Structure formats: C-alpha cells, structure tokens
PDB file of C-alpha atoms in Angstrom:
ATOM      1  CA  UNK A   1      -0.198   0.331  -0.195  1.00  0.00           C
ATOM      2  CA  UNK A   2       2.879   2.334   0.576  1.00  0.00           C
ATOM      3  CA  UNK A   3       4.570   1.688  -2.223  1.00  0.00           C
ATOM      4  CA  UNK A   4       1.395   2.370  -4.724  1.00  0.00           C
ATOM      5  CA  UNK A   5       1.031   5.790  -2.314  1.00  0.00           C
ATOM      6  CA  UNK A   6       4.530   6.597  -2.746  1.00  0.00           C
ATOM      7  CA  UNK A   7       3.756   5.816  -6.946  1.00  0.00           C
ATOM      8  CA  UNK A   8       0.843   8.161  -7.030  1.00  0.00           C
ATOM      9  CA  UNK A   9       2.135  11.264  -5.960  1.00  0.00           C
ATOM     10  CA  UNK A  10       5.657  10.997  -7.979  1.00  0.00           C
ATOM     11  CA  UNK A  11       2.905  10.285 -11.049  1.00  0.00           C
ATOM     12  CA  UNK A  12       1.788  13.382  -9.965  1.00  0.00           C
ATOM     13  CA  UNK A  13       4.788  15.429  -9.244  1.00  0.00           C
ATOM     14  CA  UNK A  14       5.604  14.348 -13.135  1.00  0.00           C
ATOM     15  CA  UNK A  15       2.331  14.955 -14.906  1.00  0.00           C
ATOM     16  CA  UNK A  16       2.684  18.855 -13.254  1.00  0.00           C
ATOM     17  CA  UNK A  17       6.415  18.469 -13.991  1.00  0.00           C
ATOM     18  CA  UNK A  18       5.788  17.724 -18.137  1.00  0.00           C
ATOM     19  CA  UNK A  19       2.752  20.879 -18.238  1.00  0.00           C
ATOM     20  CA  UNK A  20       0.085  18.863 -18.284  1.00  0.00           C
ATOM     21  CA  UNK A  21      -1.630  19.708 -15.445  1.00  0.00           C
ATOM     22  CA  UNK A  22      -1.652  23.725 -16.143  1.00  0.00           C
ATOM     23  CA  UNK A  23      -2.298  26.750 -14.292  1.00  0.00           C
ATOM     24  CA  UNK A  24      -4.551  29.153 -15.091  1.00  0.00           C
ATOM     25  CA  UNK A  25      -2.568  32.407 -13.734  1.00  0.00           C
ATOM     26  CA  UNK A  26      -3.121  35.624 -14.919  1.00  0.00           C
ATOM     27  CA  UNK A  27      -0.450  39.328 -14.963  1.00  0.00           C
ATOM     28  CA  UNK A  28      -2.641  42.372 -14.507  1.00  0.00           C
ATOM     29  CA  UNK A  29      -1.191  44.731 -16.481  1.00  0.00           C
ATOM     30  CA  UNK A  30      -2.664  48.202 -17.489  1.00  0.00           C
ATOM     31  CA  UNK A  31      -2.077  46.987 -21.379  1.00  0.00           C
ATOM     32  CA  UNK A  32      -3.255  43.659 -20.196  1.00  0.00           C
ATOM     33  CA  UNK A  33      -4.570  42.164 -23.825  1.00  0.00           C
ATOM     34  CA  UNK A  34      -7.873  41.582 -22.094  1.00  0.00           C
ATOM     35  CA  UNK A  35     -10.407  43.591 -19.811  1.00  0.00           C
ATOM     36  CA  UNK A  36     -13.007  42.859 -17.162  1.00  0.00           C
ATOM     37  CA  UNK A  37     -15.401  45.511 -15.906  1.00  0.00           C
ATOM     38  CA  UNK A  38     -16.832  45.149 -12.474  1.00  0.00           C
ATOM     39  CA  UNK A  39     -20.575  46.698 -12.148  1.00  0.00           C
ATOM     40  CA  UNK A  40     -22.837  46.750  -9.261  1.00  0.00           C
ATOM     41  CA  UNK A  41     -26.528  46.074 -10.854  1.00  0.00           C
ATOM     42  CA  UNK A  42     -27.424  48.317 -14.068  1.00  0.00           C
ATOM     43  CA  UNK A  43     -25.453  51.611 -14.803  1.00  0.00           C
ATOM     44  CA  UNK A  44     -23.382  50.517 -11.342  1.00  0.00           C
ATOM     45  CA  UNK A  45     -26.390  51.702  -9.671  1.00  0.00           C
ATOM     46  CA  UNK A  46     -26.939  49.651  -6.868  1.00  0.00           C
ATOM     47  CA  UNK A  47     -23.123  50.069  -4.804  1.00  0.00           C
ATOM     48  CA  UNK A  48     -19.457  50.468  -5.076  1.00  0.00           C
ATOM     49  CA  UNK A  49     -16.000  49.175  -6.466  1.00  0.00           C
ATOM     50  CA  UNK A  50     -13.678  50.655  -4.788  1.00  0.00           C
ATOM     51  CA  UNK A  51     -15.229  53.497  -4.285  1.00  0.00           C
ATOM     52  CA  UNK A  52     -16.711  54.201  -7.931  1.00  0.00           C
ATOM     53  CA  UNK A  53     -19.838  52.654 -10.152  1.00  0.00           C
ATOM     54  CA  UNK A  54     -17.169  49.826 -11.789  1.00  0.00           C
ATOM     55  CA  UNK A  55     -13.972  48.808 -11.998  1.00  0.00           C
ATOM     56  CA  UNK A  56     -11.896  47.763 -14.835  1.00  0.00           C
ATOM     57  CA  UNK A  57      -8.889  44.749 -14.856  1.00  0.00           C
ATOM     58  CA  UNK A  58      -6.642  44.616 -17.937  1.00  0.00           C
ATOM     59  CA  UNK A  59      -5.215  41.342 -18.148  1.00  0.00           C
ATOM     60  CA  UNK A  60      -3.301  38.459 -20.024  1.00  0.00           C
ATOM     61  CA  UNK A  61      -2.498  35.345 -19.802  1.00  0.00           C
ATOM     62  CA  UNK A  62       0.227  32.110 -20.107  1.00  0.00           C
ATOM     63  CA  UNK A  63       0.135  30.767 -23.756  1.00  0.00           C
ATOM     64  CA  UNK A  64      -1.662  28.004 -24.069  1.00  0.00           C
ATOM     65  CA  UNK A  65      -4.372  28.804 -21.054  1.00  0.00           C
ATOM     66  CA  UNK A  66      -8.332  28.576 -22.079  1.00  0.00           C
ATOM     67  CA  UNK A  67      -9.297  30.445 -18.712  1.00  0.00           C
ATOM     68  CA  UNK A  68      -8.634  32.747 -16.512  1.00  0.00           C
ATOM     69  CA  UNK A  69      -9.381  32.763 -12.276  1.00  0.00           C
ATOM     70  CA  UNK A  70     -12.378  34.849 -11.630  1.00  0.00           C
ATOM     71  CA  UNK A  71     -10.586  34.851  -8.236  1.00  0.00           C
ATOM     72  CA  UNK A  72      -7.688  35.839  -8.828  1.00  0.00           C
ATOM     73  CA  UNK A  73      -8.926  38.599 -10.973  1.00  0.00           C
ATOM     74  CA  UNK A  74     -11.120  39.979  -8.047  1.00  0.00           C
ATOM     75  CA  UNK A  75      -8.757  38.902  -4.700  1.00  0.00           C
ATOM     76  CA  UNK A  76      -8.865  41.889  -2.974  1.00  0.00           C
ATOM     77  CA  UNK A  77     -12.400  43.800  -4.596  1.00  0.00           C
ATOM     78  CA  UNK A  78     -15.170  44.470  -2.034  1.00  0.00           C
ATOM     79  CA  UNK A  79     -18.180  45.251  -3.449  1.00  0.00           C
ATOM     80  CA  UNK A  80     -20.621  47.125  -1.066  1.00  0.00           C
ATOM     81  CA  UNK A  81     -24.156  49.451  -0.938  1.00  0.00           C
ATOM     82  CA  UNK A  82     -23.801  49.954   2.270  1.00  0.00           C
ATOM     83  CA  UNK A  83     -27.011  48.425   3.396  1.00  0.00           C
ATOM     84  CA  UNK A  84     -26.369  44.190   2.465  1.00  0.00           C
ATOM     85  CA  UNK A  85     -23.823  41.365   2.155  1.00  0.00           C
ATOM     86  CA  UNK A  86     -22.275  41.384  -1.408  1.00  0.00           C
ATOM     87  CA  UNK A  87     -22.387  36.916  -2.433  1.00  0.00           C
ATOM     88  CA  UNK A  88     -21.149  36.453  -6.041  1.00  0.00           C
ATOM     89  CA  UNK A  89     -20.380  38.324  -9.251  1.00  0.00           C
ATOM     90  CA  UNK A  90     -23.278  37.229 -12.460  1.00  0.00           C
ATOM     91  CA  UNK A  91     -24.012  37.358 -15.272  1.00  0.00           C
ATOM     92  CA  UNK A  92     -25.571  40.131 -16.341  1.00  0.00           C
ATOM     93  CA  UNK A  93     -27.267  43.164 -13.717  1.00  0.00           C
ATOM     94  CA  UNK A  94     -30.012  40.770 -12.571  1.00  0.00           C
ATOM     95  CA  UNK A  95     -27.899  38.724 -10.836  1.00  0.00           C
ATOM     96  CA  UNK A  96     -29.569  35.095 -11.748  1.00  0.00           C
ATOM     97  CA  UNK A  97     -26.463  33.248 -12.668  1.00  0.00           C
ATOM     98  CA  UNK A  98     -23.442  33.153 -11.375  1.00  0.00           C
ATOM     99  CA  UNK A  99     -19.704  33.377 -12.884  1.00  0.00           C
ATOM    100  CA  UNK A 100     -18.341  30.520 -12.813  1.00  0.00           C
ATOM    101  CA  UNK A 101     -14.647  30.677 -10.761  1.00  0.00           C
ATOM    102  CA  UNK A 102     -12.835  29.815 -14.348  1.00  0.00           C
ATOM    103  CA  UNK A 103     -13.824  31.790 -16.826  1.00  0.00           C
ATOM    104  CA  UNK A 104     -13.410  31.085 -20.650  1.00  0.00           C
ATOM    105  CA  UNK A 105     -11.189  33.459 -22.314  1.00  0.00           C
ATOM    106  CA  UNK A 106     -14.096  32.310 -25.183  1.00  0.00           C
ATOM    107  CA  UNK A 107     -16.111  34.769 -23.094  1.00  0.00           C
ATOM    108  CA  UNK A 108     -13.869  38.049 -23.279  1.00  0.00           C
ATOM    109  CA  UNK A 109     -15.761  38.935 -26.767  1.00  0.00           C
ATOM    110  CA  UNK A 110     -16.966  42.310 -25.891  1.00  0.00           C
ATOM    111  CA  UNK A 111     -15.224  45.669 -27.049  1.00  0.00           C
ATOM    112  CA  UNK A 112     -16.707  49.571 -25.125  1.00  0.00           C
ATOM    113  CA  UNK A 113     -14.913  52.436 -23.415  1.00  0.00           C
ATOM    114  CA  UNK A 114     -14.510  53.128 -20.064  1.00  0.00           C
ATOM    115  CA  UNK A 115     -14.018  56.016 -18.564  1.00  0.00           C
ATOM    116  CA  UNK A 116     -11.262  55.825 -16.252  1.00  0.00           C
ATOM    117  CA  UNK A 117     -10.714  59.037 -14.082  1.00  0.00           C
ATOM    118  CA  UNK A 118     -13.070  61.234 -16.613  1.00  0.00           C
ATOM    119  CA  UNK A 119     -10.630  59.636 -19.543  1.00  0.00           C
ATOM    120  CA  UNK A 120     -11.779  57.599 -21.699  1.00  0.00           C
ATOM    121  CA  UNK A 121     -10.378  54.262 -22.336  1.00  0.00           C
ATOM    122  CA  UNK A 122     -10.878  51.925 -25.365  1.00  0.00           C
ATOM    123  CA  UNK A 123     -10.793  48.732 -24.956  1.00  0.00           C
ATOM    124  CA  UNK A 124     -11.558  44.628 -26.996  1.00  0.00           C
ATOM    125  CA  UNK A 125     -12.322  41.584 -25.261  1.00  0.00           C
ATOM    126  CA  UNK A 126     -13.910  42.973 -22.502  1.00  0.00           C
ATOM    127  CA  UNK A 127     -16.605  40.900 -20.313  1.00  0.00           C
ATOM    128  CA  UNK A 128     -18.877  42.909 -17.968  1.00  0.00           C
ATOM    129  CA  UNK A 129     -19.612  41.146 -14.399  1.00  0.00           C
ATOM    130  CA  UNK A 130     -22.254  42.512 -12.305  1.00  0.00           C
ATOM    131  CA  UNK A 131     -22.245  42.476  -8.511  1.00  0.00           C
ATOM    132  CA  UNK A 132     -24.830  40.169  -6.344  1.00  0.00           C
ATOM    133  CA  UNK A 133     -26.089  41.476  -2.731  1.00  0.00           C
ATOM    134  CA  UNK A 134     -27.871  39.147  -0.565  1.00  0.00           C
ATOM    135  CA  UNK A 135     -30.943  40.375   1.395  1.00  0.00           C
ATOM    136  CA  UNK A 136     -28.834  39.856   4.447  1.00  0.00           C
ATOM    137  CA  UNK A 137     -28.576  42.803   6.771  1.00  0.00           C
ATOM    138  CA  UNK A 138     -25.033  44.227   7.503  1.00  0.00           C
ATOM    139  CA  UNK A 139     -25.580  43.712  11.191  1.00  0.00           C
ATOM    140  CA  UNK A 140     -23.574  41.499  13.398  1.00  0.00           C
ATOM    141  CA  UNK A 141     -21.032  40.438  10.027  1.00  0.00           C
ATOM    142  CA  UNK A 142     -17.643  40.591  12.378  1.00  0.00           C
ATOM    143  CA  UNK A 143     -16.802  43.157  10.382  1.00  0.00           C
ATOM    144  CA  UNK A 144     -16.921  46.668  10.653  1.00  0.00           C
ATOM    145  CA  UNK A 145     -17.269  49.094   7.368  1.00  0.00           C
ATOM    146  CA  UNK A 146     -16.069  52.337   7.511  1.00  0.00           C
ATOM    147  CA  UNK A 147     -16.842  54.190   4.169  1.00  0.00           C
ATOM    148  CA  UNK A 148     -15.344  58.477   3.753  1.00  0.00           C
ATOM    149  CA  UNK A 149     -17.946  59.541   0.757  1.00  0.00           C
ATOM    150  CA  UNK A 150     -15.782  62.179  -0.373  1.00  0.00           C
ATOM    151  CA  UNK A 151     -18.874  64.197  -2.719  1.00  0.00           C
ATOM    152  CA  UNK A 152     -17.361  65.219  -5.379  1.00  0.00           C
ATOM    153  CA  UNK A 153     -13.900  65.749  -3.983  1.00  0.00           C
ATOM    154  CA  UNK A 154     -11.385  63.015  -4.110  1.00  0.00           C
ATOM    155  CA  UNK A 155      -9.129  61.363  -1.116  1.00  0.00           C
ATOM    156  CA  UNK A 156      -5.662  59.469  -2.901  1.00  0.00           C
ATOM    157  CA  UNK A 157      -7.604  59.438  -5.984  1.00  0.00           C
ATOM    158  CA  UNK A 158     -10.737  58.276  -5.013  1.00  0.00           C
ATOM    159  CA  UNK A 159     -14.624  59.346  -4.757  1.00  0.00           C
ATOM    160  CA  UNK A 160     -15.285  57.486  -1.244  1.00  0.00           C
ATOM    161  CA  UNK A 161     -13.193  54.965   0.772  1.00  0.00           C
ATOM    162  CA  UNK A 162     -14.533  52.468   2.535  1.00  0.00           C
ATOM    163  CA  UNK A 163     -12.265  50.190   5.595  1.00  0.00           C
ATOM    164  CA  UNK A 164     -13.277  46.649   6.960  1.00  0.00           C
ATOM    165  CA  UNK A 165     -12.170  45.925  10.088  1.00  0.00           C
ATOM    166  CA  UNK A 166     -13.080  42.244  12.000  1.00  0.00           C
ATOM    167  CA  UNK A 167     -15.084  44.020  14.617  1.00  0.00           C
ATOM    168  CA  UNK A 168     -12.183  42.347  18.022  1.00  0.00           C
ATOM    169  CA  UNK A 169      -9.734  44.263  16.379  1.00  0.00           C
ATOM    170  CA  UNK A 170     -10.771  47.884  14.972  1.00  0.00           C
ATOM    171  CA  UNK A 171      -9.016  50.446  15.989  1.00  0.00           C
ATOM    172  CA  UNK A 172      -9.625  54.374  15.809  1.00  0.00           C
ATOM    173  CA  UNK A 173      -9.595  55.759  12.249  1.00  0.00           C
ATOM    174  CA  UNK A 174      -8.016  59.624  12.420  1.00  0.00           C
ATOM    175  CA  UNK A 175     -10.180  61.156  10.055  1.00  0.00           C
ATOM    176  CA  UNK A 176      -7.013  64.546  10.457  1.00  0.00           C
ATOM    177  CA  UNK A 177      -5.630  61.760   7.950  1.00  0.00           C
ATOM    178  CA  UNK A 178      -7.684  62.611   5.041  1.00  0.00           C
ATOM    179  CA  UNK A 179      -8.484  65.979   3.571  1.00  0.00           C
ATOM    180  CA  UNK A 180     -10.804  65.419   0.336  1.00  0.00           C
ATOM    181  CA  UNK A 181      -9.959  67.497  -1.740  1.00  0.00           C
ATOM    182  CA  UNK A 182     -12.769  69.637  -4.177  1.00  0.00           C
ATOM    183  CA  UNK A 183     -12.226  72.057  -7.608  1.00  0.00           C
ATOM    184  CA  UNK A 184     -13.409  74.911  -6.363  1.00  0.00           C
ATOM    185  CA  UNK A 185     -14.626  73.912  -3.297  1.00  0.00           C
ATOM    186  CA  UNK A 186     -13.047  74.239   0.446  1.00  0.00           C
ATOM    187  CA  UNK A 187     -13.377  71.814   2.643  1.00  0.00           C
ATOM    188  CA  UNK A 188     -14.298  71.835   6.094  1.00  0.00           C
ATOM    189  CA  UNK A 189     -14.997  68.708   7.724  1.00  0.00           C
ATOM    190  CA  UNK A 190     -15.847  64.732   7.573  1.00  0.00           C
ATOM    191  CA  UNK A 191     -19.369  65.012   8.973  1.00  0.00           C
ATOM    192  CA  UNK A 192     -20.923  62.186  11.298  1.00  0.00           C
ATOM    193  CA  UNK A 193     -24.839  62.458  11.711  1.00  0.00           C
ATOM    194  CA  UNK A 194     -25.595  65.739  11.312  1.00  0.00           C
ATOM    195  CA  UNK A 195     -21.508  66.566  13.690  1.00  0.00           C
ATOM    196  CA  UNK A 196     -18.044  67.262  13.076  1.00  0.00           C
ATOM    197  CA  UNK A 197     -16.223  64.290  14.211  1.00  0.00           C
ATOM    198  CA  UNK A 198     -12.565  63.868  13.857  1.00  0.00           C
ATOM    199  CA  UNK A 199     -12.236  60.767  14.165  1.00  0.00           C
ATOM    200  CA  UNK A 200     -14.372  57.062  14.384  1.00  0.00           C
ATOM    201  CA  UNK A 201     -13.616  55.082  17.872  1.00  0.00           C
ATOM    202  CA  UNK A 202     -15.731  51.540  18.258  1.00  0.00           C
ATOM    203  CA  UNK A 203     -18.663  53.012  20.078  1.00  0.00           C
ATOM    204  CA  UNK A 204     -19.497  54.608  16.550  1.00  0.00           C
ATOM    205  CA  UNK A 205     -20.829  50.422  16.245  1.00  0.00           C
ATOM    206  CA  UNK A 206     -23.304  49.941  18.316  1.00  0.00           C
ATOM    207  CA  UNK A 207     -26.142  49.131  16.475  1.00  0.00           C
ATOM    208  CA  UNK A 208     -24.858  48.915  12.664  1.00  0.00           C
ATOM    209  CA  UNK A 209     -21.900  47.611  11.321  1.00  0.00           C
ATOM    210  CA  UNK A 210     -21.681  50.405   8.869  1.00  0.00           C
ATOM    211  CA  UNK A 211     -20.764  53.738   9.236  1.00  0.00           C
ATOM    212  CA  UNK A 212     -20.311  56.573   6.260  1.00  0.00           C
ATOM    213  CA  UNK A 213     -18.984  59.987   7.055  1.00  0.00           C
ATOM    214  CA  UNK A 214     -19.517  63.076   4.889  1.00  0.00           C
ATOM    215  CA  UNK A 215     -17.140  65.805   3.035  1.00  0.00           C
ATOM    216  CA  UNK A 216     -18.716  68.887   3.363  1.00  0.00           C
ATOM    217  CA  UNK A 217     -17.124  71.602   1.750  1.00  0.00           C
ATOM    218  CA  UNK A 218     -18.437  75.517   1.409  1.00  0.00           C
ATOM    219  CA  UNK A 219     -17.852  76.765  -2.463  1.00  0.00           C
ATOM    220  CA  UNK A 220     -15.398  79.347  -3.259  1.00  0.00           C
ATOM    221  CA  UNK A 221     -17.833  81.551  -5.085  1.00  0.00           C
ATOM    222  CA  UNK A 222     -21.194  82.271  -6.130  1.00  0.00           C
ATOM    223  CA  UNK A 223     -22.500  81.715  -9.296  1.00  0.00           C
ATOM    224  CA  UNK A 224     -26.357  81.769  -8.529  1.00  0.00           C
ATOM    225  CA  UNK A 225     -26.930  79.544 -11.688  1.00  0.00           C
ATOM    226  CA  UNK A 226     -28.795  76.853 -10.657  1.00  0.00           C
ATOM    227  CA  UNK A 227     -30.436  75.974  -7.035  1.00  0.00           C
ATOM    228  CA  UNK A 228     -29.682  78.177  -4.560  1.00  0.00           C
ATOM    229  CA  UNK A 229     -30.338  78.605  -0.952  1.00  0.00           C
ATOM    230  CA  UNK A 230     -31.108  81.653   0.889  1.00  0.00           C
ATOM    231  CA  UNK A 231     -29.861  81.323   5.348  1.00  0.00           C
ATOM    232  CA  UNK A 232     -31.200  83.903   7.067  1.00  0.00           C
ATOM    233  CA  UNK A 233     -29.295  84.190  10.557  1.00  0.00           C
ATOM    234  CA  UNK A 234     -33.067  85.444  12.348  1.00  0.00           C
ATOM    235  CA  UNK A 235     -31.391  88.066  14.303  1.00  0.00           C
ATOM    236  CA  UNK A 236     -28.091  87.181  13.975  1.00  0.00           C
ATOM    237  CA  UNK A 237     -24.703  87.297  11.242  1.00  0.00           C
ATOM    238  CA  UNK A 238     -23.387  84.787   9.111  1.00  0.00           C
ATOM    239  CA  UNK A 239     -20.443  86.432   7.283  1.00  0.00           C
ATOM    240  CA  UNK A 240     -21.180  89.375   7.906  1.00  0.00           C
ATOM    241  CA  UNK A 241     -24.503  89.894   6.765  1.00  0.00           C
ATOM    242  CA  UNK A 242     -28.072  88.520   8.446  1.00  0.00           C
ATOM    243  CA  UNK A 243     -29.202  86.776   5.302  1.00  0.00           C
ATOM    244  CA  UNK A 244     -27.144  85.482   2.462  1.00  0.00           C
ATOM    245  CA  UNK A 245     -27.686  82.868  -0.528  1.00  0.00           C
ATOM    246  CA  UNK A 246     -25.742  80.199  -1.725  1.00  0.00           C
ATOM    247  CA  UNK A 247     -25.131  77.743  -4.770  1.00  0.00           C
ATOM    248  CA  UNK A 248     -26.599  74.276  -4.063  1.00  0.00           C
ATOM    249  CA  UNK A 249     -23.438  72.108  -2.578  1.00  0.00           C
ATOM    250  CA  UNK A 250     -24.161  68.104  -3.082  1.00  0.00           C
ATOM    251  CA  UNK A 251     -22.522  65.985  -4.097  1.00  0.00           C
ATOM    252  CA  UNK A 252     -20.947  63.765  -7.506  1.00  0.00           C
ATOM    253  CA  UNK A 253     -24.424  63.020  -8.681  1.00  0.00           C
ATOM    254  CA  UNK A 254     -27.659  63.713  -8.231  1.00  0.00           C
ATOM    255  CA  UNK A 255     -28.597  61.800  -4.593  1.00  0.00           C
ATOM    256  CA  UNK A 256     -26.656  63.908  -2.729  1.00  0.00           C
ATOM    257  CA  UNK A 257     -28.241  66.202  -0.002  1.00  0.00           C
ATOM    258  CA  UNK A 258     -26.352  69.942   1.090  1.00  0.00           C
ATOM    259  CA  UNK A 259     -25.375  69.738   4.747  1.00  0.00           C
ATOM    260  CA  UNK A 260     -25.804  73.155   6.738  1.00  0.00           C
ATOM    261  CA  UNK A 261     -22.510  72.453   8.845  1.00  0.00           C
ATOM    262  CA  UNK A 262     -20.680  74.521   7.453  1.00  0.00           C
ATOM    263  CA  UNK A 263     -23.377  77.233   7.859  1.00  0.00           C
ATOM    264  CA  UNK A 264     -23.469  78.440  11.804  1.00  0.00           C
ATOM    265  CA  UNK A 265     -24.221  82.133  11.758  1.00  0.00           C
ATOM    266  CA  UNK A 266     -23.394  84.219  15.389  1.00  0.00           C
ATOM    267  CA  UNK A 267     -25.474  86.449  17.965  1.00  0.00           C
ATOM    268  CA  UNK A 268     -24.002  88.132  21.139  1.00  0.00           C
ATOM    269  CA  UNK A 269     -25.475  86.341  24.368  1.00  0.00           C
ATOM    270  CA  UNK A 270     -27.373  83.716  22.183  1.00  0.00           C
ATOM    271  CA  UNK A 271     -26.561  80.072  20.959  1.00  0.00           C
ATOM    272  CA  UNK A 272     -26.762  78.492  17.364  1.00  0.00           C
ATOM    273  CA  UNK A 273     -28.989  75.603  17.436  1.00  0.00           C
ATOM    274  CA  UNK A 274     -29.730  74.571  14.425  1.00  0.00           C
ATOM    275  CA  UNK A 275     -31.963  75.621  11.401  1.00  0.00           C
ATOM    276  CA  UNK A 276     -34.850  76.324  10.646  1.00  0.00           C
ATOM    277  CA  UNK A 277     -37.855  76.744   8.382  1.00  0.00           C
ATOM    278  CA  UNK A 278     -39.999  79.166  10.517  1.00  0.00           C
ATOM    279  CA  UNK A 279     -38.167  82.141  12.411  1.00  0.00           C
ATOM    280  CA  UNK A 280     -39.620  81.255  16.098  1.00  0.00           C
ATOM    281  CA  UNK A 281     -38.534  77.791  15.310  1.00  0.00           C
ATOM    282  CA  UNK A 282     -41.830  76.229  15.496  1.00  0.00           C
ATOM    283  CA  UNK A 283     -41.504  74.486  12.368  1.00  0.00           C
ATOM    284  CA  UNK A 284     -38.999  71.539  10.788  1.00  0.00           C
ATOM    285  CA  UNK A 285     -35.703  72.045  11.112  1.00  0.00           C
ATOM    286  CA  UNK A 286     -32.861  70.809   8.922  1.00  0.00           C
ATOM    287  CA  UNK A 287     -29.527  69.545   8.561  1.00  0.00           C
ATOM    288  CA  UNK A 288     -28.893  68.798   5.394  1.00  0.00           C
ATOM    289  CA  UNK A 289     -30.840  69.702   2.624  1.00  0.00           C
ATOM    290  CA  UNK A 290     -31.944  67.955  -0.558  1.00  0.00           C
ATOM    291  CA  UNK A 291     -32.472  69.459  -4.356  1.00  0.00           C
ATOM    292  CA  UNK A 292     -35.684  67.980  -5.096  1.00  0.00           C
ATOM    293  CA  UNK A 293     -37.814  70.021  -2.602  1.00  0.00           C
ATOM    294  CA  UNK A 294     -37.780  72.323  -5.107  1.00  0.00           C
ATOM    295  CA  UNK A 295     -39.135  70.363  -7.465  1.00  0.00           C
ATOM    296  CA  UNK A 296     -43.605  71.191  -5.505  1.00  0.00           C
ATOM    297  CA  UNK A 297     -42.900  75.101  -7.165  1.00  0.00           C
ATOM    298  CA  UNK A 298     -41.410  76.681  -9.674  1.00  0.00           C
ATOM    299  CA  UNK A 299     -39.403  78.858  -7.245  1.00  0.00           C
ATOM    300  CA  UNK A 300     -35.445  77.714  -7.421  1.00  0.00           C
ATOM    301  CA  UNK A 301     -34.385  79.254  -4.467  1.00  0.00           C
ATOM    302  CA  UNK A 302     -35.395  78.028  -1.051  1.00  0.00           C
ATOM    303  CA  UNK A 303     -35.015  80.574   2.353  1.00  0.00           C
ATOM    304  CA  UNK A 304     -34.668  78.605   6.406  1.00  0.00           C
TER     305      UNK A 304
END
C-alpha cells in the first residue's frame, strides 16, 4: 500500500512537471490584452467597487491558457452597497446566474469605452460582470465597514473609501489624515450624523456594522446659476450679513444632499441651535437639504 501511494505521488509530480497540469494564472497590467469590467447592478448604481461605480481590470494570461480565475482577478476587491452583504459575481445585472470560477477566455469578446479618472479608455476582448447582494443586512457580521464619502472630492484619487476591519481588531480611525480635494470648493470637515467628527472610534458601531462619514464643503464663489439656498441668521450674523445666499452644494451625483453644518451664524448672547423653516423655531429643523424639495413649486430658491 505504501509503495502504491508513493508511486501515485510520484506520478502526480511528474504530470505537473511535464506540463500536463497547467495553471490559469493572470498577470494584471495596464496594457493587458483582456479586460474585465466590474459593475454594481444596472449602470453601476446599486453599490460601489473601490469607491467607484465600476472598475476595469486589464490582464494577460500565459500562452496556452484557455480560462482565467475569477477569484484571482478580483482578489482584494469588495463590492459594497452600505446595506446588505455581497454574495457573488453574476453574468448580468439581474444577478440570476453566477459567474464560474474559471472563466473561458472565449467569453471575453466585447469592446467598448471605459472612463478611467474621467478619461476614455477603449478596450477589446472585454467581459462585464455584476456584483450581486443578498437581503442579509450588514449587522452582526463580525466585520466593521467605515466609508469616507468625499461627495465630489477625492482622497488619493478616490471619490469614496471603504475600510473594513474585524470587530474585535478595530482601531479608531483618525480622520485628520484624510483631506479631500474638490476643485472650486473648500473642505470644512467630516460629518457623521449631523455633527463634525475628527475620528471614528469603535463606539460608533454599537448599533450597526456600517458607518459613513460625509465630506462637507463651502463653495469658493457664488455663481447663482442653479438651485439657490438663502440662509437667514434671524437676528444674528452669517459671514457678516443677516441673510446670505448660497449655491446648492451637492455631491458627485444627484442623490447627494447639502449639509448645513458649515453655515453657523453668530448672535451675541445666544447659542445657535440649528436651521428651521420658521423664524420662531416652530417649523421643521434641517441639518441637510435635498434639491428635490424645490420640485413642488417653480421657484429655484429656498429660505431658512
């Protein structure tokens, strides 16, 4: 029996050395022959991949290879929608059919244009696959997810950064190390649930596994070329005036609200408590405004 086992082990070794057993290793490179496009849902709007709506991976394979390993190409990449758990890559946006671990190179047969850092990149030999998420919420997973949403700005070339850590090993994140840059705007600070924060300790994850902080900005100039917000200091002063008008400051896409945190009026003998729709404070309090609140009338400005 021992002799047979030894012979079998020797046979496997010889087969490997002779090239009969081949590996489908890929080399990821900017000018690779093949292109894998990763998307989150239809048009990439169901989540983010490395902080963006889609991701392009170009690669080469060894001569003679007919397949490529999906897990090798996507190693270290975690699609994230901030709500539910990623389960697998699918062949189309419906998520019904799971992509095989070993993808035939013959499936890489499309061509098109991918926008990389706003610049168009033409590709051939392409394949697009889609992230699929379960209905399981990101709670009690044993993993903490911290997202820094730069809201139109960039940190190290990324619009959004998601950090993951096991709950038992999580260490406080110092937000002062991350300063987003947005052309035409001045970064003011990181907003968590309507308050400025400079760090994110483990206590922030008591109720959930997902925490998102938002970059806040002020616009460097007033252009008055779109939606306009008027803030009335109600007896106080805001940038030296009782009433000031500002361009709407959203984010990278139309889903972003405007934070009112950067706008703090001063009134001697009083403490500012927030923005309200009525002078006596009997209206609605706002920490954020969303551009669609203008949809119900023809006016393009809103006053608080």
